Amino acid sequence: MLDHLWLIPVFPALAALICGVWGRRLQRRAGWVAIAAMLLSSALAASATAAFVGAPDRPPIRYVLFDWIQVGALQIPFSLLIDQLTVVMLVVVSFIGTLVFIYSTGYMKGDPGYARFFSFMSLFAAAMYLLVLADNFVVLFIGWEGVGLCSYLLIGYYMEKDWCADAGKKAFIVNRIGDLGFVLGIALIFAACGNLDISHVSQHAAERFEAAGWLITAATLLLFLGAIGKSAQIPLFVWLPDAMAGPTPVSALIHAATMVTAGVYMVARCNALFALAPVTMAVVGLIGAATALVAASIGLTQRDIKKVLAYSTVSQLGYMFMALGVGAFATGIFHLYTHAFFKGALFLCAGSVICALHHEQDMLHMGGLRKAMPVTWMTYLLATLAITGCPLTAGFFSKDEILWRAASAGSLLGWILWVIGLLSALMTAVYMFRSLYLTFHGPSRVEPEKRAHVRESPASMTLPLILLAAGSIMAGWIGLPQWLGGSRFEHFLEPVLRAGRESIAETAGHAFELAVTALSVAVFLAGWLVAHRFFLTGYPERAERAAQRFGFLYRLSANRWWWDDAYNAVIVRGFMHLTFCLGWLDQHVVDGLVNGTGRAAASLGDAFRWLQNGRVQFYAFAILRGVNVLILVLLYGHAGDLLAEVARFIEMGVILNR
Amino acid sequence: MDPVFFPANLLLSLAIFSLGVMGVLWHRNALSVFMSIELMLNAGNLALISFAQRFGDSAGAGLVLFVMTVAAAEAGVGLAIFIRLYRQRSTVELDKADELQG
């Protein structure tokens, strides 16, 4: 079985082909084809997981499928690698992916693009598998761009609506900026190492790069720019909230659980490189923290339930980068892993609600759905508890470990990150419970004609919800903090993420860790309490009064820190002006040159037009003069005579044409 | 036949040829131009004959026969063209037939 693990991405790719080509004939069966492919891949992923969990120190399995590019010094084999980190990602992608596919058969029921949807989703799964399996930066890049392409296709799935198509384009274009950095980073690594196999580069990083030198700093910063784009960090996070234009299962799988975490995965995969560049690590941590804070603050005031979750995703990704920034690579991956469960669950719950309310996404038109949709409510509650860090849930362990790692890093940066992290955790608790209360509790604000039709979603949708909610609670139990016996998750990843380990202080005592944890729990409770007072018991008067009192802060949050407006004003408008200038240049200078060439030819023709006047006798005269010239030249060879003859001839022509 | 003073022959030929050229260039009527061309041809014939007699080489005299044949054929074709031209525009003035211009 282990010899055939390279087949993991092949099954979904085949499903994408089948659904894409024979979609019309398959109709509803397209969903079954896609799910079958996902199950096959999941089985292979499970066997890989079993192999690595059973033998903790197993060396990585490497496959070289074929020699792909061989040009001089550039040798790029199509190589795949399975190690402990890959296994974690395989578990996330296959588990969440399969559940989302099953959910989609319910959510997309009756949609005219049903087969197209499953074709794109399968293609996404294939690209994502390739991304996590790649052992070569170029192969990784195929997966990287593949998931980006599928993201674009699925955001713009409802392409007949302009704003959906625009959101897809926005995601694609913003990601281009990051990808440019990524490609340049790969080029730098090739220039320094002469090899692009990640395992090879990681092994020889210390020999090839001077620690903390400018080369490794530049290379890692460029790689991180790619991660910023893909994982929606400041300043490139603006595409992710717009990406919610796609169908909700897409948001759950691509824009919450898997694709957007590719940046985190990539940084962790290159941990040997990043560990050599302390400046980059500080940048990673600070950008992560800033993103966590800004996105969480925006999430506080959004009305669209999917927008709340989108900003929450951005914020949580910031958390992951914060962990990576302090060198706690395993902790960042742990949060990636737990986040996939609860954010997947939250998005699918939101989809269930949106479906029941006939595509109503505004939380101010929801409320009181608890009774009508008990399963959705319960799973949303559990996932909310997980993301806000309720003790003993998955999110509690992962988020708490990030905060503890930051606090125990023993540097000023660590403390700054910790304070920002706590602040973001407080806001996370507030906005998540706000969304819970506004959607499921309080009086119903659903439009009357829809209210009677609100039903719990079918089993194909609730079953994935229940499984993901269970995961939200239990997935974290493999990563217990040290005062509960230490993290088996971290231990499992140790062979891959060795580089970060050295920079993490292990000496901090249990008392310190407990104190940090207690503070986190206090923050969780405070956030819950605030949300309870403002959005349940005192809603809406108290919330409105608060919005008025903190007018500027409210506007800052509601207008998303004017981030999009600033981009529009500076970049989009600037680009429009530039294109206008270039357009003028094209019309007047370039076209002028082209038209001028034509006009020059025409006037040259005009200058000689009198020669071709159609009069036979004029031609005879020209022949006579020509003969005269020849005779004179032959007899005397005087150039002056020749010129005189020509002048007489021209004079005659002018007279004739008068 | 007494040999004629050779340069006088050539001078006559030159004079006739020049008259022909002037006729071709200055006459407006196509028939006049045509006749001028015949003059030029026969001036050429005269020169050929003179040279043949002067150098005792009959090849020049032979060539004259060919020129006369070609001139006769040319006259036939040319006159046919002029008749067509006249039927089309009721005139054979060359200045009026200048459509082939740029």
Short mmCIF file of N, CA and C in Angstrom, two decimals, chain A residues 37 55 105 129 207 227 231 304 312 395 399 454 464 489 492 508 535 543 621 639:
data_model
loop_
_atom_site.label_atom_id
_atom_site.label_comp_id
_atom_site.label_asym_id
_atom_site.label_seq_id
_atom_site.Cartn_x
_atom_site.Cartn_y
_atom_site.Cartn_z
N ALA A 37 -13.92 9.01 -5.38
CA ALA A 37 -12.50 9.32 -5.54
C ALA A 37 -11.90 9.81 -4.23
N ALA A 55 4.93 3.78 13.63
CA ALA A 55 6.39 3.80 13.78
C ALA A 55 6.85 5.25 13.81
N THR A 105 -23.43 17.44 -1.68
CA THR A 105 -24.51 16.78 -2.41
C THR A 105 -25.86 17.28 -1.91
N TYR A 129 -3.71 17.97 -2.67
CA TYR A 129 -2.92 16.79 -2.34
C TYR A 129 -1.51 16.92 -2.91
N GLU A 207 24.72 24.77 5.38
CA GLU A 207 25.99 24.89 4.66
C GLU A 207 25.90 25.95 3.56
N ALA A 227 3.24 33.24 0.97
CA ALA A 227 2.34 32.79 2.03
C ALA A 227 1.36 33.89 2.40
N SER A 231 -2.38 32.88 2.19
CA SER A 231 -3.03 32.75 3.48
C SER A 231 -3.68 34.04 3.95
N ASP A 304 -22.98 40.14 7.64
CA ASP A 304 -23.08 38.91 6.85
C ASP A 304 -22.39 37.78 7.62
N SER A 312 -12.84 35.92 10.67
CA SER A 312 -12.36 35.03 11.72
C SER A 312 -11.25 34.13 11.16
N GLY A 395 -9.81 24.01 20.12
CA GLY A 395 -9.27 25.36 19.98
C GLY A 395 -8.57 25.83 21.23
N LYS A 399 -4.88 27.19 20.64
CA LYS A 399 -4.73 28.63 20.81
C LYS A 399 -3.92 28.93 22.06
N VAL A 454 -38.76 27.39 7.43
CA VAL A 454 -37.45 27.05 7.98
C VAL A 454 -37.46 25.62 8.49
N PRO A 464 -22.15 15.48 8.21
CA PRO A 464 -20.82 16.12 8.27
C PRO A 464 -20.72 17.13 9.40
N PHE A 489 1.18 15.38 19.65
CA PHE A 489 1.19 15.93 18.30
C PHE A 489 2.56 16.51 17.97
N PHE A 492 5.14 13.94 17.61
CA PHE A 492 4.98 13.25 16.33
C PHE A 492 5.67 14.02 15.21
N ALA A 508 10.61 26.94 30.93
CA ALA A 508 9.56 27.62 31.69
C ALA A 508 8.74 26.59 32.48
N PHE A 535 -25.43 41.24 23.01
CA PHE A 535 -26.11 40.70 21.83
C PHE A 535 -27.20 39.69 22.17
N ALA A 543 -26.14 47.34 22.32
CA ALA A 543 -25.16 47.30 21.22
C ALA A 543 -25.16 48.63 20.47
N PHE A 621 8.89 60.63 -75.02
CA PHE A 621 9.84 61.68 -74.74
C PHE A 621 10.85 61.23 -73.68
N ALA A 639 29.24 63.59 -65.92
CA ALA A 639 28.11 63.55 -65.00
C ALA A 639 27.27 64.81 -65.14
#
